[in-house]
Coordinates of C-alpha atoms in Angstrom, one line a residue:
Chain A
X1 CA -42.6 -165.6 43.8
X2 CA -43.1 -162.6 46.5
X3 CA -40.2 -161.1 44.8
X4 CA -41.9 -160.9 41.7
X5 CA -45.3 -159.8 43.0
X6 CA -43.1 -157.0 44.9
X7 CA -41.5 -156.6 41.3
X8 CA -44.8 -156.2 40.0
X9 CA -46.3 -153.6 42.4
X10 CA -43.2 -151.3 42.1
X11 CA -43.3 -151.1 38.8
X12 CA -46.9 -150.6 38.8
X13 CA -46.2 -147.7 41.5
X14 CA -43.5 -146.2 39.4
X15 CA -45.7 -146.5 36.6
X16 CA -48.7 -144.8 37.5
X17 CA -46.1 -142.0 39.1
X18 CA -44.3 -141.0 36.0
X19 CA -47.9 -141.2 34.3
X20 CA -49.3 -138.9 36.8
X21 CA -46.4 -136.7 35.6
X22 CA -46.9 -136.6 31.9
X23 CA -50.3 -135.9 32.7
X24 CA -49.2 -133.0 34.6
X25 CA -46.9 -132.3 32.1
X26 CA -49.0 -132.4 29.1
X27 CA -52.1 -130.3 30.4
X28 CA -48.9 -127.7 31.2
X29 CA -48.1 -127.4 27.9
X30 CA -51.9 -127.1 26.6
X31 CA -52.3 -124.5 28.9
X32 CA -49.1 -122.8 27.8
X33 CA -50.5 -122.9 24.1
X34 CA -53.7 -121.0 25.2
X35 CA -52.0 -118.5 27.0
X36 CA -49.1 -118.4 24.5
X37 CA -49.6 -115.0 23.4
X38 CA -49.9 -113.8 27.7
X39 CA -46.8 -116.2 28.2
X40 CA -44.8 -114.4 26.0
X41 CA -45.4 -110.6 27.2
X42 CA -43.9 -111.6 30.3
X43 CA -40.8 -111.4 29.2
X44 CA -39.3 -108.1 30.0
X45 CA -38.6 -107.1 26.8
X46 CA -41.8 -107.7 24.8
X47 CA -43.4 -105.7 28.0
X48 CA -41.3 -103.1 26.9
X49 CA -41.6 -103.9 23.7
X50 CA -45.4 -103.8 23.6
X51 CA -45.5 -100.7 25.5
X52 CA -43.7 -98.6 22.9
X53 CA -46.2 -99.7 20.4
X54 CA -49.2 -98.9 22.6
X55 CA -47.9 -95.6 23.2
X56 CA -47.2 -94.8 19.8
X57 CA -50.6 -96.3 18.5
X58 CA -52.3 -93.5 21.1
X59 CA -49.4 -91.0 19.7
X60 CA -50.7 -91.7 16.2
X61 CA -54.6 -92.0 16.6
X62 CA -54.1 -88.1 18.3
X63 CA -52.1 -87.4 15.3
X64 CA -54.7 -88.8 12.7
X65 CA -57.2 -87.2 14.8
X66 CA -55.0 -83.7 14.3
X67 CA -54.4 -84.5 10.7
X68 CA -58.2 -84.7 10.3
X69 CA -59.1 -81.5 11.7
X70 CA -56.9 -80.1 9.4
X71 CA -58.3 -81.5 6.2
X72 CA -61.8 -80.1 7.6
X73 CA -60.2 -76.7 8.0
X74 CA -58.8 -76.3 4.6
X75 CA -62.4 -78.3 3.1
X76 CA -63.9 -75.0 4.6
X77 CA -61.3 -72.6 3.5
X78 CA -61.9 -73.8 0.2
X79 CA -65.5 -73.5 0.3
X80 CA -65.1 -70.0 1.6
X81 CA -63.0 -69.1 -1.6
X82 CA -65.1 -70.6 -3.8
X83 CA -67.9 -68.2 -2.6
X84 CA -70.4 -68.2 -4.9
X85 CA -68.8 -67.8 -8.1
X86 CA -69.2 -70.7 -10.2
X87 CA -66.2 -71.4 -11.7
X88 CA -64.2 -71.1 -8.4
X89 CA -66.8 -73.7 -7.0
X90 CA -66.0 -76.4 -10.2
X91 CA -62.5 -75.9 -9.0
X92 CA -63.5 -76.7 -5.2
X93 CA -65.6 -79.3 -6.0
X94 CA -63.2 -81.1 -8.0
X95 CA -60.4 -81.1 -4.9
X96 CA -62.5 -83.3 -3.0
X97 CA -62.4 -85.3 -6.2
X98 CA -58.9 -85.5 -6.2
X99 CA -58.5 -86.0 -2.2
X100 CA -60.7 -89.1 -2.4
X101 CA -58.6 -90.5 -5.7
X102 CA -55.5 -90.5 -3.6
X103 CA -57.3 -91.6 -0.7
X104 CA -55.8 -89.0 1.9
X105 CA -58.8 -88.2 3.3
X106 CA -61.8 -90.1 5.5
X107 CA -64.9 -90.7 3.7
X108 CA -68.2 -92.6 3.7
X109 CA -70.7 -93.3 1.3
X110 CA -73.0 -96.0 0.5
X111 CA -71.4 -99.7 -0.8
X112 CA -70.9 -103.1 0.4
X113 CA -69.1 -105.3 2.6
X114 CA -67.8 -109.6 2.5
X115 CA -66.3 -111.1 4.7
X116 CA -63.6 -114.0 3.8
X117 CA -62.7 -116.5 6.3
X118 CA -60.4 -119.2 6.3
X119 CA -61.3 -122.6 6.1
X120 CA -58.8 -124.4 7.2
X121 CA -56.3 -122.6 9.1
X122 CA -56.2 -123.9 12.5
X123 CA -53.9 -121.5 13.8
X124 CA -50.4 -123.5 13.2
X125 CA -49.8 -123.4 9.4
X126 CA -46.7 -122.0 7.1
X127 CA -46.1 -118.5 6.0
X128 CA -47.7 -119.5 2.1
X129 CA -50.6 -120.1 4.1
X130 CA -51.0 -116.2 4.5
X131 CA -49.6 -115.2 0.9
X132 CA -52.5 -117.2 -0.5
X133 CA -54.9 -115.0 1.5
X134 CA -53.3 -112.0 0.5
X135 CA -54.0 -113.0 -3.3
X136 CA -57.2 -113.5 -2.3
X137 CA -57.5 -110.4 -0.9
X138 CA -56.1 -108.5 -3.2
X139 CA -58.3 -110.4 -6.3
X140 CA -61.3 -109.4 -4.7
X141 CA -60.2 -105.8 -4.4
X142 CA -59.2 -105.4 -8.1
X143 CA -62.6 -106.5 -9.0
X144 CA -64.3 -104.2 -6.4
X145 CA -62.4 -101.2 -7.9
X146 CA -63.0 -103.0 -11.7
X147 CA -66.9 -102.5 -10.8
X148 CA -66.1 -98.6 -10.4
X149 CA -65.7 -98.9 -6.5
X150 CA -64.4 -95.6 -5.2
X151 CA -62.7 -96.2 -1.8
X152 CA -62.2 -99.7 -0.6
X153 CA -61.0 -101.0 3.2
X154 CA -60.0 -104.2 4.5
X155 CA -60.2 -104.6 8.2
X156 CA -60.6 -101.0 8.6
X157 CA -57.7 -99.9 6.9
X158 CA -58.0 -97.7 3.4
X159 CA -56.5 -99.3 0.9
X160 CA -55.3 -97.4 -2.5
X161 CA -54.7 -99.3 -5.5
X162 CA -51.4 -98.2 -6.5
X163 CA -49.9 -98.8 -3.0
X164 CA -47.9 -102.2 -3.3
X165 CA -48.8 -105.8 -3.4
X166 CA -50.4 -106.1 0.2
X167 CA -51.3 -102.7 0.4
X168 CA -52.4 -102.6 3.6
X169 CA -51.4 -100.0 6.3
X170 CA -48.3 -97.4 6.4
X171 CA -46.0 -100.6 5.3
X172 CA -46.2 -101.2 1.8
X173 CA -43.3 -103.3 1.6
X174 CA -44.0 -107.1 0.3
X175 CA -42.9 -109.4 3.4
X176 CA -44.4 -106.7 6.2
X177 CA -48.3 -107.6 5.5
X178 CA -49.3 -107.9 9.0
X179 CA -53.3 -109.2 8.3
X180 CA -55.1 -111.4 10.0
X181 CA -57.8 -113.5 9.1
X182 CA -60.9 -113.0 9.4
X183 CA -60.9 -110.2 6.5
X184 CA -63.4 -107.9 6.6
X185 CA -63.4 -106.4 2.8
X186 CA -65.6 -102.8 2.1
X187 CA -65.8 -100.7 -0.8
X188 CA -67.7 -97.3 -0.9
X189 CA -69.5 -97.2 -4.7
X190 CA -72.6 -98.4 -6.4
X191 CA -74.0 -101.2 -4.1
X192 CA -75.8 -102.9 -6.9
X193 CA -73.0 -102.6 -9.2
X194 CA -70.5 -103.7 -6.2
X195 CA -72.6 -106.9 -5.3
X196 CA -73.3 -107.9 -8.8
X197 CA -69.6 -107.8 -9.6
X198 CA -68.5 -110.0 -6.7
X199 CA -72.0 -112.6 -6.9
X200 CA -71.3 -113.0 -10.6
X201 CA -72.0 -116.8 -11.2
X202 CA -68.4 -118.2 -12.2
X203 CA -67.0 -115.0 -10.5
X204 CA -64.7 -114.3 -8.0
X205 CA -66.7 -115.7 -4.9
X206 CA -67.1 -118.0 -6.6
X207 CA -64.1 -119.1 -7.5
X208 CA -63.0 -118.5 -3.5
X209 CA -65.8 -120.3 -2.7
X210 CA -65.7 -123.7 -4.8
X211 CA -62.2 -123.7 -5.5
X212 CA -59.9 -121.7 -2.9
X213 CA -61.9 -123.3 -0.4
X214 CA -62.2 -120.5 1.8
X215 CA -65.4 -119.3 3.6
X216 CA -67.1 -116.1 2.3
X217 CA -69.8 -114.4 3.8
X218 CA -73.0 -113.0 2.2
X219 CA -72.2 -109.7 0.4
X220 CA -74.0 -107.3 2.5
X221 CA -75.6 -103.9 1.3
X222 CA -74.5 -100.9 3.6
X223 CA -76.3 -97.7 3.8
X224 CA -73.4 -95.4 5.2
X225 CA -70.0 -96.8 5.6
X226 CA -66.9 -94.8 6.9
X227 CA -63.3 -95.5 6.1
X228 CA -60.1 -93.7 7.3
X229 CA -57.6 -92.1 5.2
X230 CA -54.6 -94.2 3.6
X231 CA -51.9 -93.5 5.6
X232 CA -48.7 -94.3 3.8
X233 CA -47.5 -92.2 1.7
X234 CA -48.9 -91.7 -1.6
X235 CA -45.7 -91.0 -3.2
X236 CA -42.8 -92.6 -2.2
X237 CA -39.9 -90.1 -0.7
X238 CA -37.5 -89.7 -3.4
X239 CA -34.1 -92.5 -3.4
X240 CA -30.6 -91.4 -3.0
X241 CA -29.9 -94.3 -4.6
X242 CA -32.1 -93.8 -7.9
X243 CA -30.0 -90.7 -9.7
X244 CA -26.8 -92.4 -9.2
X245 CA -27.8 -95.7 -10.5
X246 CA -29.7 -94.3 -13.6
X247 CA -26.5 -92.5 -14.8
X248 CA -24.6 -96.2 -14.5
X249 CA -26.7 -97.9 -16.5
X250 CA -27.1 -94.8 -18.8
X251 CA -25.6 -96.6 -21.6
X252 CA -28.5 -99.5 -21.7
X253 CA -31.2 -97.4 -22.4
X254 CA -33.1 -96.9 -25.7
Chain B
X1 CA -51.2 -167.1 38.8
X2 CA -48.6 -165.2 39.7
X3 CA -46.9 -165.8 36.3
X4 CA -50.2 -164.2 35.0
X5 CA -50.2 -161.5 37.2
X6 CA -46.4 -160.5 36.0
X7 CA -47.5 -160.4 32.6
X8 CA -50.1 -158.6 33.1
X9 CA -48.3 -156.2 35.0
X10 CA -45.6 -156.4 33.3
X11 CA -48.2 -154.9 29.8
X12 CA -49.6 -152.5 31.5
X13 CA -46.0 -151.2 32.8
X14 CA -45.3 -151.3 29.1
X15 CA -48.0 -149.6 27.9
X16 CA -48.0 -147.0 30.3
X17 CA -44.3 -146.4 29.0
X18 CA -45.2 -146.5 25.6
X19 CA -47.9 -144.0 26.5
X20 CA -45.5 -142.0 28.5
X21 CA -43.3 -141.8 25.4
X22 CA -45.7 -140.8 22.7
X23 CA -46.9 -137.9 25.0
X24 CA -44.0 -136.7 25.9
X25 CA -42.7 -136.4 22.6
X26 CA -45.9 -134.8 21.3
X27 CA -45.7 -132.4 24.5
X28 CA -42.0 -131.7 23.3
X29 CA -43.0 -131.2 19.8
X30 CA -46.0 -128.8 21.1
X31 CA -43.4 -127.0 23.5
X32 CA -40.9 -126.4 21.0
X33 CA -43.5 -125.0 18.5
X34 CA -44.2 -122.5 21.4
X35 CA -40.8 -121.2 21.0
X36 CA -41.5 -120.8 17.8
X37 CA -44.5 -118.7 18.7
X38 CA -43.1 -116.9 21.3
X39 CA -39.9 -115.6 19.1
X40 CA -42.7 -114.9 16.5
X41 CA -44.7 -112.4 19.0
X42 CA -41.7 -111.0 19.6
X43 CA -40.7 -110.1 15.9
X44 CA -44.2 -109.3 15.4
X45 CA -43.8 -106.5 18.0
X46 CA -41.1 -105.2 16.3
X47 CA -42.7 -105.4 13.4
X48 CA -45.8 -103.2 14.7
X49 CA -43.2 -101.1 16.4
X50 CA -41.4 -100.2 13.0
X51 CA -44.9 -100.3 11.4
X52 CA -46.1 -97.4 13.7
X53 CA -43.1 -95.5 13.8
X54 CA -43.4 -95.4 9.9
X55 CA -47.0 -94.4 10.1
X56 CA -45.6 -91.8 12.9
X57 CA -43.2 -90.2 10.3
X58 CA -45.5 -90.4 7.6
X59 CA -48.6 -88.8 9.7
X60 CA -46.3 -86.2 11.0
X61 CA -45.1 -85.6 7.2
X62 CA -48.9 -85.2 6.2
X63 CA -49.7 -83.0 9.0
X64 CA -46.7 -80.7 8.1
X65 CA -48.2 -80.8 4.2
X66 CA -51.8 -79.6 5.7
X67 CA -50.2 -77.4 7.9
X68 CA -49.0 -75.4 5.1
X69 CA -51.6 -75.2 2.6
X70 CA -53.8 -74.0 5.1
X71 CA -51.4 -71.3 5.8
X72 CA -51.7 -70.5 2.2
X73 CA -55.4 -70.0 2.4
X74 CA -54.6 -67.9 6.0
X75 CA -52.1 -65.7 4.0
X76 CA -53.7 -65.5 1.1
X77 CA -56.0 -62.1 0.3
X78 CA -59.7 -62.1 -0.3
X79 CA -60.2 -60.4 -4.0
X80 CA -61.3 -62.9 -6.6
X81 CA -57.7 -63.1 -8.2
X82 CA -55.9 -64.2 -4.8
X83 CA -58.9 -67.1 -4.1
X84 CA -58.6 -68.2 -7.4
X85 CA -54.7 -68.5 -7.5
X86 CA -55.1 -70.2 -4.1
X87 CA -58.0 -72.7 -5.4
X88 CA -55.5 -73.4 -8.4
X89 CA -52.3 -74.2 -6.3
X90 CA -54.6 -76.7 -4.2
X91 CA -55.6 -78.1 -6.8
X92 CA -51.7 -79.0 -8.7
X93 CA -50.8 -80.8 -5.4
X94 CA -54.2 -82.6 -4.9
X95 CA -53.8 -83.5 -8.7
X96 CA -50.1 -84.6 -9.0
X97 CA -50.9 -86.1 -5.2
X98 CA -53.6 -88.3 -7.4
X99 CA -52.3 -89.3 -10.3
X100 CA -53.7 -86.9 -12.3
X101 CA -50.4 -84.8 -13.8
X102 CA -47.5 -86.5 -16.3
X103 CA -44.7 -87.3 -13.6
X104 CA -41.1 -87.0 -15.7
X105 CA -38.0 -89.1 -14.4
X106 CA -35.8 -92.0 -14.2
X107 CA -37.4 -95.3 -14.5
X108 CA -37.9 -98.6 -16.2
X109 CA -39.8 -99.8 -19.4
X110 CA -40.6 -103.0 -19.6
X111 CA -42.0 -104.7 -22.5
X112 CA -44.1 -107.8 -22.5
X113 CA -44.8 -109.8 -25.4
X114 CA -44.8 -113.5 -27.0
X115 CA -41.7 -114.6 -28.8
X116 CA -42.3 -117.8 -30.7
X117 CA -38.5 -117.8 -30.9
X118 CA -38.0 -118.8 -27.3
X119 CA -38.2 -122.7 -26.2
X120 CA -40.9 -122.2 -23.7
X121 CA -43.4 -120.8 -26.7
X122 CA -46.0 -122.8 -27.4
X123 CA -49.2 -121.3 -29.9
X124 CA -51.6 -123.1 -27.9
X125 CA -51.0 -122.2 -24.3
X126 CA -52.9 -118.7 -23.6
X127 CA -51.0 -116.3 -21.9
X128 CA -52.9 -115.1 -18.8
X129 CA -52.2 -111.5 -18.7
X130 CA -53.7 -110.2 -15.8
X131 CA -52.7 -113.2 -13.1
X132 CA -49.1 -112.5 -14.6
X133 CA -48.8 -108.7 -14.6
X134 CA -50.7 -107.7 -11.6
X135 CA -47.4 -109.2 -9.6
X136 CA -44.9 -107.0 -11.4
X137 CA -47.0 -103.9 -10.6
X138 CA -47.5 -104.7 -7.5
X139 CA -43.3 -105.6 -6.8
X140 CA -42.9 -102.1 -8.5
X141 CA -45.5 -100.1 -6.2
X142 CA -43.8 -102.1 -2.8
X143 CA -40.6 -100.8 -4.1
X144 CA -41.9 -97.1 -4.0
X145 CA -42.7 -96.6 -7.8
X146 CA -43.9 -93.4 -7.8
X147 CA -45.9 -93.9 -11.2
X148 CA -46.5 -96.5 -13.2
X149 CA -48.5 -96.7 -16.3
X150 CA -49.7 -99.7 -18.0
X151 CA -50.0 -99.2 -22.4
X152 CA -50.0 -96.0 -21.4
X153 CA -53.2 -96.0 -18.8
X154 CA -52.1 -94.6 -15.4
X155 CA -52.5 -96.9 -12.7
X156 CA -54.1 -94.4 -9.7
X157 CA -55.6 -95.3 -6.4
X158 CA -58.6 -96.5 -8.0
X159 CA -56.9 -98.5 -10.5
X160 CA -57.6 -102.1 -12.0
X161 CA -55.6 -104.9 -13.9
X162 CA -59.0 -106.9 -15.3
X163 CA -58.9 -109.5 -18.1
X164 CA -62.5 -109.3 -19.5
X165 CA -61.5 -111.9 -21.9
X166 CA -62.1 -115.7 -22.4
X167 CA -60.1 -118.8 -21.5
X168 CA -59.2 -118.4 -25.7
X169 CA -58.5 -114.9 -26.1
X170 CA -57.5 -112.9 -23.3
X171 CA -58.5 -109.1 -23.4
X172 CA -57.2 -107.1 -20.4
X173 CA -58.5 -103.7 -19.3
X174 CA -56.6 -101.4 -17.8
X175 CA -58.8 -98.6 -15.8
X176 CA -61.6 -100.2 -17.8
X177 CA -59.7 -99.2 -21.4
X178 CA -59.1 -102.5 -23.5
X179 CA -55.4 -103.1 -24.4
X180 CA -53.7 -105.7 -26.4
X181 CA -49.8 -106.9 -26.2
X182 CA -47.2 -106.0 -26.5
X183 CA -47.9 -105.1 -22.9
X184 CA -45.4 -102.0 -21.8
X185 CA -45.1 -101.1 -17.8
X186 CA -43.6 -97.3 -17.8
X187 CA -42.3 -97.0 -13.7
X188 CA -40.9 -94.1 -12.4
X189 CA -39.1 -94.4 -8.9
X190 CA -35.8 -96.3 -7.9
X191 CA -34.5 -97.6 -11.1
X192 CA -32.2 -99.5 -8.4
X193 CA -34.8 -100.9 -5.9
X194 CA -37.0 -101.8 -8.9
X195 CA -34.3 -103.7 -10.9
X196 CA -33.3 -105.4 -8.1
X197 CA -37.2 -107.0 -7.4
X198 CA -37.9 -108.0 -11.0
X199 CA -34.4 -109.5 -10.5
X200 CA -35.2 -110.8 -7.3
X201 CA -38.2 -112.4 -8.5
X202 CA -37.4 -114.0 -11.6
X203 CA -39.8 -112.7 -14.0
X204 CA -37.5 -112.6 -17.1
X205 CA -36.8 -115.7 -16.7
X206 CA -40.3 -116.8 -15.4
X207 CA -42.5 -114.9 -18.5
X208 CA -39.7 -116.6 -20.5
X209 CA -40.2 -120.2 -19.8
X210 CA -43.7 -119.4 -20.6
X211 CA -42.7 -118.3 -24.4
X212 CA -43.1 -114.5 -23.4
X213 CA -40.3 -111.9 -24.0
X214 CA -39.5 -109.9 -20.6
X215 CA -37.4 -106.8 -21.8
X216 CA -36.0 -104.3 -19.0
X217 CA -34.8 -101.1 -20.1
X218 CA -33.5 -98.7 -17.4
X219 CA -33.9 -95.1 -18.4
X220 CA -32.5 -91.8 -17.2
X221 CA -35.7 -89.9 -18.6
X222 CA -39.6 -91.4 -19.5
X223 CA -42.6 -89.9 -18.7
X224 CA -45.8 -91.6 -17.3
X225 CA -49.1 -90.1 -18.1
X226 CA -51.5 -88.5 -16.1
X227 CA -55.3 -90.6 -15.1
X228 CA -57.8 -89.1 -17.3
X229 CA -60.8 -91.2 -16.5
X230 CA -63.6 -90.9 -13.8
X231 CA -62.7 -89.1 -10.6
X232 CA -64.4 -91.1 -7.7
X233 CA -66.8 -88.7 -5.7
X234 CA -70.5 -89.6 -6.7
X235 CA -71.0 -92.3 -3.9
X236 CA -67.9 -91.6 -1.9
X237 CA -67.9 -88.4 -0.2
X238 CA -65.5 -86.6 2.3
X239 CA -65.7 -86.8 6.0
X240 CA -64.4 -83.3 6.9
X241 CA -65.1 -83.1 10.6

């Protein structure tokens, strides 16, 4: 019987031991989650890695910062050639027209802003998760710009219609998207108009709302809002590869 | 008693094991998606990194652009004649920049319409226009289209696929101008690049299990129209300094 009683306390040692350990063990690994994104830039190469990128983001800002300056000199060049004849100034006023169409220049105006949320995205989820906000996205742009909307942002960056399926930011390409939730959508434009076309019952809130199941703010009025240039480019550099294959396939065309 | 006392030890050892076990493996799972995350943080910082070196070039490109046509107004003389010319050249970049001018060269045509002939037609399924469309555009701007024109409405920064229709009958505007099928998508650019992404995406096949006809034709000469409707400018205005 002692034996057993012995048996019973050393397993009951060793028990509470190893439970003291996955304890230990498990808060470790919560804490690593927290700190995942810290964990990882220890690593010597994302230091390095994430060192490039902040110095090029500061070489870039300066150079958007340059690139402004510019467009302000030429604005007043133009002004000054204009003068005061009137036909020269319907030509002037008109390349500001143009500038804001192919959104390669700051503005602000009055217009409206939404945010859209997710509502369930815990922070885990699959890569679809994100396509599905990019539709989102990109719906409630195309009715913001349906409603006559004349410059539109999403998380601060310009985004031009005709730039690409995700058209956010310098990379226009499908899989390089790199938003992240929450989505702060504005649009320069008649805020009436704007806030009508997105509250429309049945409409696309709506719709985000009752059936995508995502969380939508308020659609706010704004009295001045500011919005950088679109900084890909607005035509795509020319491909090697396009003469050569047009000439191949020549034959197919009608 | 002491029988007693073993089994009750003897549960809670087993428990504590069975405990031990479930959170261990739940700590492994948790662990092992941190890998996941960690190699994802990693590729997202080469991602940025690639991101901002493109935005580098691309800045630098534009700053090169500005640096010139300011040069022009520099250079340029000061009688009515030279201002004007000036003005004028300005205003054929800012306009082919925009949209505005015809752009001429190699591209695709594709041509969109119902073909009762083709198993997946059926009369009383509505083809949604603008959910279907709006991704072939959008696959042709990623691949660098450099114009694209819908029924023969240029799609511009300011552009808009919209079906105003109802469930029934489907009316979709392009740029706010009503147009009805067949739908043709003129895209100058890469004939390559944009072959490849239709490919790549199935939409022949796709608009053809839905009864619609999804015709590609590669050509070595088309021209895209111009954007003739409302310039944007009453509520947006520049920032200049």
């Amino acid at each position: 019987m002692r034996t057993r009683a012995k048996l019973s306390l050393s397993l009951t040692v060793v028990a509470m031991v190893l439970g003291f350990m996955v304890t230990l063990q498990y808060r470790q690994t919560l804490l690593a989650r927290v700190s995942d994104v810290t964990a990882s830039y220890t690593d010597g190469r994302q230091k390095e890695l994430a060192d490039k990128v902040a110095q090029l983001e500061r070489v870039n800002k300066d150079a958007l910062k340059r690139l402004q300056n510019l467009n302000g000199e030429i604005a007043a060049y133009e002004k000054e050639s204009a003068g005061a004849d009137a036909q020269l100034t319907s030509i002037q006023q008109n390349l500001s027209r143009y500038r804001i169409l192919a959104g390669t220049t700051p503005v602000e105006g009055p217009g409206i802003s939404v945010t859209l949320m997710d509502g369930q995205y815990n922070g885990v989820g699959s890569v679809s998760d994100y396509t599905t906000h990019d539709w989102e996205v990109n719906y409630v742009i195309n009715e913001l710009f349906t409603a006559g909307a004349e410059a539109v942002s999403i998380n601060n960056y310009r985004v031009v219609a005709n730039s690409g399926i995700f058209c956010i930011g310098p990379v226009i390409t499908v899989n390089n998207h790199r938003l992240v939730a929450p989505f702060q959508i504005q649009a320069i434009g008649d805020p009436a108009v704007l806030k009508g076309a997105l509250e429309m019952q049945g409409g696309i809130l709506d719709l985000l709302r009752n059936v995508e199941d995502i969380k939508v703010s308020a659609v706010k009025v704004e009295q001045n809002i500011q919005m950088p240039a679109f900084t890909a480019a607005v035509t795509a550099p020319p491909s090697e590869g396009a003469a050569q294959s047009t000439k191949s396939s020549e034959g197919k065309q009608g | 008693m002491n029988r007693r006392g073993f089994i009750a030890s003897l549960t809670v050892v087993s428990t504590l094991i069975g405990l031990m076990l479930s959170l261990q493996i739940s700590a492994r799972s948790a662990s092992s998606q941190d890998d996941g995350g960690g190699n994802q943080s990693s590729l997202d910082l080469q991602e940025e990194l690639m991101e901002q070196n493109q935005e580098h070039k691309l800045l630098l490109q534009q700053i090169e652009k500005a640096e010139k046509q300011l040069l022009t107004f520099e250079t340029s003389g000061s009688s009515y004649e030279d201002r004007k010319k000036a003005l004028e050249k300005d205003a054929a970049q800012l306009k082919a920049a925009a949209g505005i001018t015809p752009v001429t060269g190699a591209g695709l045509e594709i041509t969109i319409q119902a073909d009762p002939t083709l198993p997946g037609y059926d009369a009383n399924t509505v083809f949604d226009p603008q959910l279907n469309l709006t991704p072939v555009i959008n696959y042709l701007f990623a691949q660098g289209a450099k114009a694209i024109s819908i029924n023969g409405y240029r799609f511009v920064g300011t552009s808009s696929l919209r079906d105003v229709g109802d469930e029934k009958n489907p009316v979709l505007q392009v740029n706010g101008h009503s147009i009805a099928p067949p739908y043709v998508i003129k895209a100058i650019g890469d004939v390559r690049a944009m072959n490849a992404v239709l490919t790549a995406n199935g939409f022949a096949k796709n608009f053809n299990e839905i009864g619609e006809d999804f015709t590609v034709q590669t050509m070595s000469s088309l021209t895209v129209p111009g954007y003739h409707d409302v310039l944007p400018g009453r509520y947006a205005k520049e920032v200049t300094q």
